[in-house]
Amino acid sequence: MAQPAWPDRPIKLVVPYPAGGNADSTARLLATQLSDRLGQQVLVDNRPGGGGTIGATAVAKAPADGYTLLLDATAFTVNPSLFSKLAYDPAKDFAPISQITRVPMLLVVPAASPLKSPADLVRAAKAAPGKLSYASAGNGGAQHLAAELYKQGAKLSMVHIPYRGGAPALTDLAGGQVDLMFSATSASGAFVKSGKLRALAITSADRSADWPDLPTVAETGLPGFAVYEWNGLFAPAGTPPAVLQRLETETRAALASPELKSRLSDLGVQPVGSSSADFRRFVQAETTRWADVIKRAGIRMD
């Protein structure tokens, strides 16, 4: 008996983070485009909790039929090293489809800070080890790990101050309660442009067209340093190859469309639209990199 053509019913796109954040907003924009291109509704299903592990577990255990997908973020490559046990194997239980977006971070300090450059920061940190503090949106998150990578590369001692989310961290940073933070341009850029924070460097591999006068961290003494927050699309492992290929093709076409590019730009993120092979290599490289940073920093979530 012939199988019905895929898709012949709605598709669920699981986002393992709360509604309203960048991952959720990106997922909803992508879902609208894919609904049109696939001829079936793509419905966003928020499954927050456990640092992204609850939603990822649900997708890992879903039927591999193309009707349940995952839009995950940087945490996908971090959680294997943060948690001693996961209910899924990121390397074996998922088929990477495409990297959707990326966004670099700004190294920011309060507007009134005496630190005017990364060189100032390094000098101050080495003159008084353990005195400078850096904020993050929480233990093990992208901001925390970017700062740890910076600390390890520059051989600095600084105190981590984790917050329950990026917004309160940025607010306290602007108020001078902490000394510095690595934060996505989409979140911290408005604080810099309004004069509440000063940006010292950007974590992109090359200078940004949006911040042309800002040096990269790599330029300021840490060659090869490049960190982005990102979102990517996954399916359960074992999903039929023809379905995976269709998803990759339609996702990349959607991300190349002027409409979606414009909408993502409004969010402050960069569309990527990589091939599944390139995305798989990216995920593997990020997983290895953060495993080393986490091990050296001794970070655990359980």
Short mmCIF file of N, CA, C and O in Angstrom, two decimals, residues 106-118 120-121 132-134 170 172-176 178-183 188 191-192 195-201:
data_model
loop_
_atom_site.label_atom_id
_atom_site.label_comp_id
_atom_site.label_asym_id
_atom_site.label_seq_id
_atom_site.Cartn_x
_atom_site.Cartn_y
_atom_site.Cartn_z
N LEU A 106 28.11 41.38 22.20
CA LEU A 106 28.93 42.54 22.53
C LEU A 106 29.54 42.33 23.91
O LEU A 106 28.87 41.83 24.81
N LEU A 107 30.79 42.71 24.05
CA LEU A 107 31.42 42.81 25.38
C LEU A 107 31.09 44.21 25.87
O LEU A 107 31.57 45.21 25.31
N VAL A 108 30.22 44.28 26.88
CA VAL A 108 29.70 45.58 27.32
C VAL A 108 30.03 45.86 28.79
O VAL A 108 30.13 44.93 29.60
N VAL A 109 30.17 47.16 29.09
CA VAL A 109 30.42 47.62 30.46
C VAL A 109 29.48 48.80 30.70
O VAL A 109 28.92 49.38 29.76
N PRO A 110 29.28 49.20 31.97
CA PRO A 110 28.45 50.38 32.24
C PRO A 110 29.02 51.62 31.55
O PRO A 110 30.24 51.75 31.37
N ALA A 111 28.15 52.55 31.18
CA ALA A 111 28.60 53.77 30.49
C ALA A 111 29.61 54.54 31.34
O ALA A 111 30.51 55.20 30.79
N ALA A 112 29.47 54.47 32.67
CA ALA A 112 30.37 55.22 33.55
C ALA A 112 31.63 54.44 33.92
O ALA A 112 32.46 54.92 34.70
N SER A 113 31.80 53.25 33.36
CA SER A 113 32.96 52.42 33.70
C SER A 113 34.27 53.07 33.28
O SER A 113 34.34 53.69 32.21
N PRO A 114 35.31 52.90 34.08
CA PRO A 114 36.62 53.41 33.66
C PRO A 114 37.25 52.55 32.56
O PRO A 114 38.28 52.94 31.99
N LEU A 115 36.67 51.39 32.30
CA LEU A 115 37.21 50.50 31.27
C LEU A 115 36.78 50.99 29.89
O LEU A 115 35.60 50.98 29.56
N LYS A 116 37.74 51.43 29.09
CA LYS A 116 37.44 51.99 27.78
C LYS A 116 37.76 51.04 26.63
O LYS A 116 37.41 51.31 25.49
N SER A 117 38.45 49.95 26.94
CA SER A 117 38.87 49.02 25.89
C SER A 117 39.11 47.65 26.52
O SER A 117 39.26 47.53 27.74
N PRO A 118 39.18 46.60 25.69
CA PRO A 118 39.54 45.29 26.23
C PRO A 118 40.91 45.31 26.92
O PRO A 118 41.10 44.58 27.91
N ASP A 120 42.13 47.72 28.69
CA ASP A 120 41.87 48.23 30.04
C ASP A 120 41.32 47.13 30.93
O ASP A 120 41.69 47.00 32.10
N LEU A 121 40.39 46.36 30.37
CA LEU A 121 39.75 45.28 31.14
C LEU A 121 40.80 44.26 31.58
O LEU A 121 40.83 43.85 32.75
N LEU A 132 36.93 42.05 39.47
CA LEU A 132 35.93 42.35 38.46
C LEU A 132 34.86 41.26 38.44
O LEU A 132 35.15 40.07 38.61
N SER A 133 33.61 41.67 38.20
CA SER A 133 32.50 40.71 38.13
C SER A 133 31.85 40.79 36.75
O SER A 133 31.82 41.85 36.12
N TYR A 134 31.35 39.64 36.30
CA TYR A 134 30.64 39.63 35.01
C TYR A 134 29.28 38.98 35.19
O TYR A 134 29.11 38.01 35.93
N LEU A 170 21.25 42.83 32.33
CA LEU A 170 21.60 44.06 31.62
C LEU A 170 21.20 45.30 32.43
O LEU A 170 21.92 46.30 32.44
N ASP A 172 21.05 45.58 35.75
CA ASP A 172 22.02 45.76 36.83
C ASP A 172 23.38 46.21 36.29
O ASP A 172 24.09 46.99 36.94
N LEU A 173 23.74 45.71 35.12
CA LEU A 173 25.00 46.15 34.50
C LEU A 173 24.94 47.64 34.21
O LEU A 173 25.88 48.39 34.52
N ALA A 174 23.85 48.09 33.63
CA ALA A 174 23.69 49.52 33.32
C ALA A 174 23.73 50.36 34.59
O ALA A 174 24.21 51.50 34.59
N GLY A 175 23.26 49.78 35.71
CA GLY A 175 23.27 50.49 36.99
C GLY A 175 24.58 50.40 37.73
O GLY A 175 24.72 50.99 38.81
N GLY A 176 25.55 49.65 37.17
CA GLY A 176 26.87 49.57 37.79
C GLY A 176 27.00 48.54 38.89
O GLY A 176 28.01 48.51 39.59
N VAL A 178 27.33 45.35 38.42
CA VAL A 178 28.36 44.41 37.95
C VAL A 178 29.23 45.15 36.94
O VAL A 178 28.87 46.22 36.46
N ASP A 179 30.38 44.56 36.61
CA ASP A 179 31.37 45.29 35.82
C ASP A 179 31.29 45.08 34.32
O ASP A 179 31.66 45.98 33.56
N LEU A 180 30.86 43.90 33.88
CA LEU A 180 30.87 43.63 32.45
C LEU A 180 29.95 42.47 32.13
O LEU A 180 29.48 41.76 33.02
N MET A 181 29.73 42.26 30.83
CA MET A 181 28.87 41.16 30.39
C MET A 181 29.10 40.93 28.90
O MET A 181 29.40 41.85 28.14
N PHE A 182 28.96 39.68 28.48
CA PHE A 182 28.85 39.34 27.07
C PHE A 182 27.36 39.13 26.80
O PHE A 182 26.72 38.31 27.46
N SER A 183 26.81 39.86 25.86
CA SER A 183 25.37 39.79 25.59
C SER A 183 25.12 39.95 24.10
O SER A 183 25.77 40.76 23.44
N SER A 188 21.67 43.64 23.85
CA SER A 188 22.46 44.72 24.45
C SER A 188 22.62 45.93 23.55
O SER A 188 22.96 47.02 24.02
N PHE A 191 20.86 49.11 24.57
CA PHE A 191 21.46 49.75 25.75
C PHE A 191 22.68 50.58 25.34
O PHE A 191 22.92 51.65 25.89
N VAL A 192 23.45 50.07 24.38
CA VAL A 192 24.63 50.79 23.92
C VAL A 192 24.21 52.05 23.16
O VAL A 192 24.73 53.14 23.39
N GLY A 195 23.11 54.87 25.24
CA GLY A 195 24.12 55.46 26.11
C GLY A 195 24.18 54.88 27.51
O GLY A 195 24.92 55.38 28.37
N LYS A 196 23.44 53.80 27.78
CA LYS A 196 23.44 53.19 29.11
C LYS A 196 24.62 52.24 29.30
O LYS A 196 25.06 52.00 30.43
N LEU A 197 25.12 51.68 28.20
CA LEU A 197 26.26 50.78 28.24
C LEU A 197 27.28 51.22 27.20
O LEU A 197 26.96 51.91 26.23
N ARG A 198 28.54 50.79 27.41
CA ARG A 198 29.59 51.02 26.43
C ARG A 198 30.04 49.65 25.89
O ARG A 198 30.31 48.74 26.67
N ALA A 199 30.12 49.53 24.59
CA ALA A 199 30.61 48.30 23.97
C ALA A 199 32.11 48.41 23.75
O ALA A 199 32.60 49.41 23.20
N LEU A 200 32.84 47.37 24.18
CA LEU A 200 34.29 47.36 24.02
C LEU A 200 34.73 46.53 22.82
O LEU A 200 35.79 46.81 22.23
N ALA A 201 33.96 45.50 22.48
CA ALA A 201 34.34 44.61 21.37
C ALA A 201 33.12 43.77 20.99
O ALA A 201 32.12 43.72 21.71
#
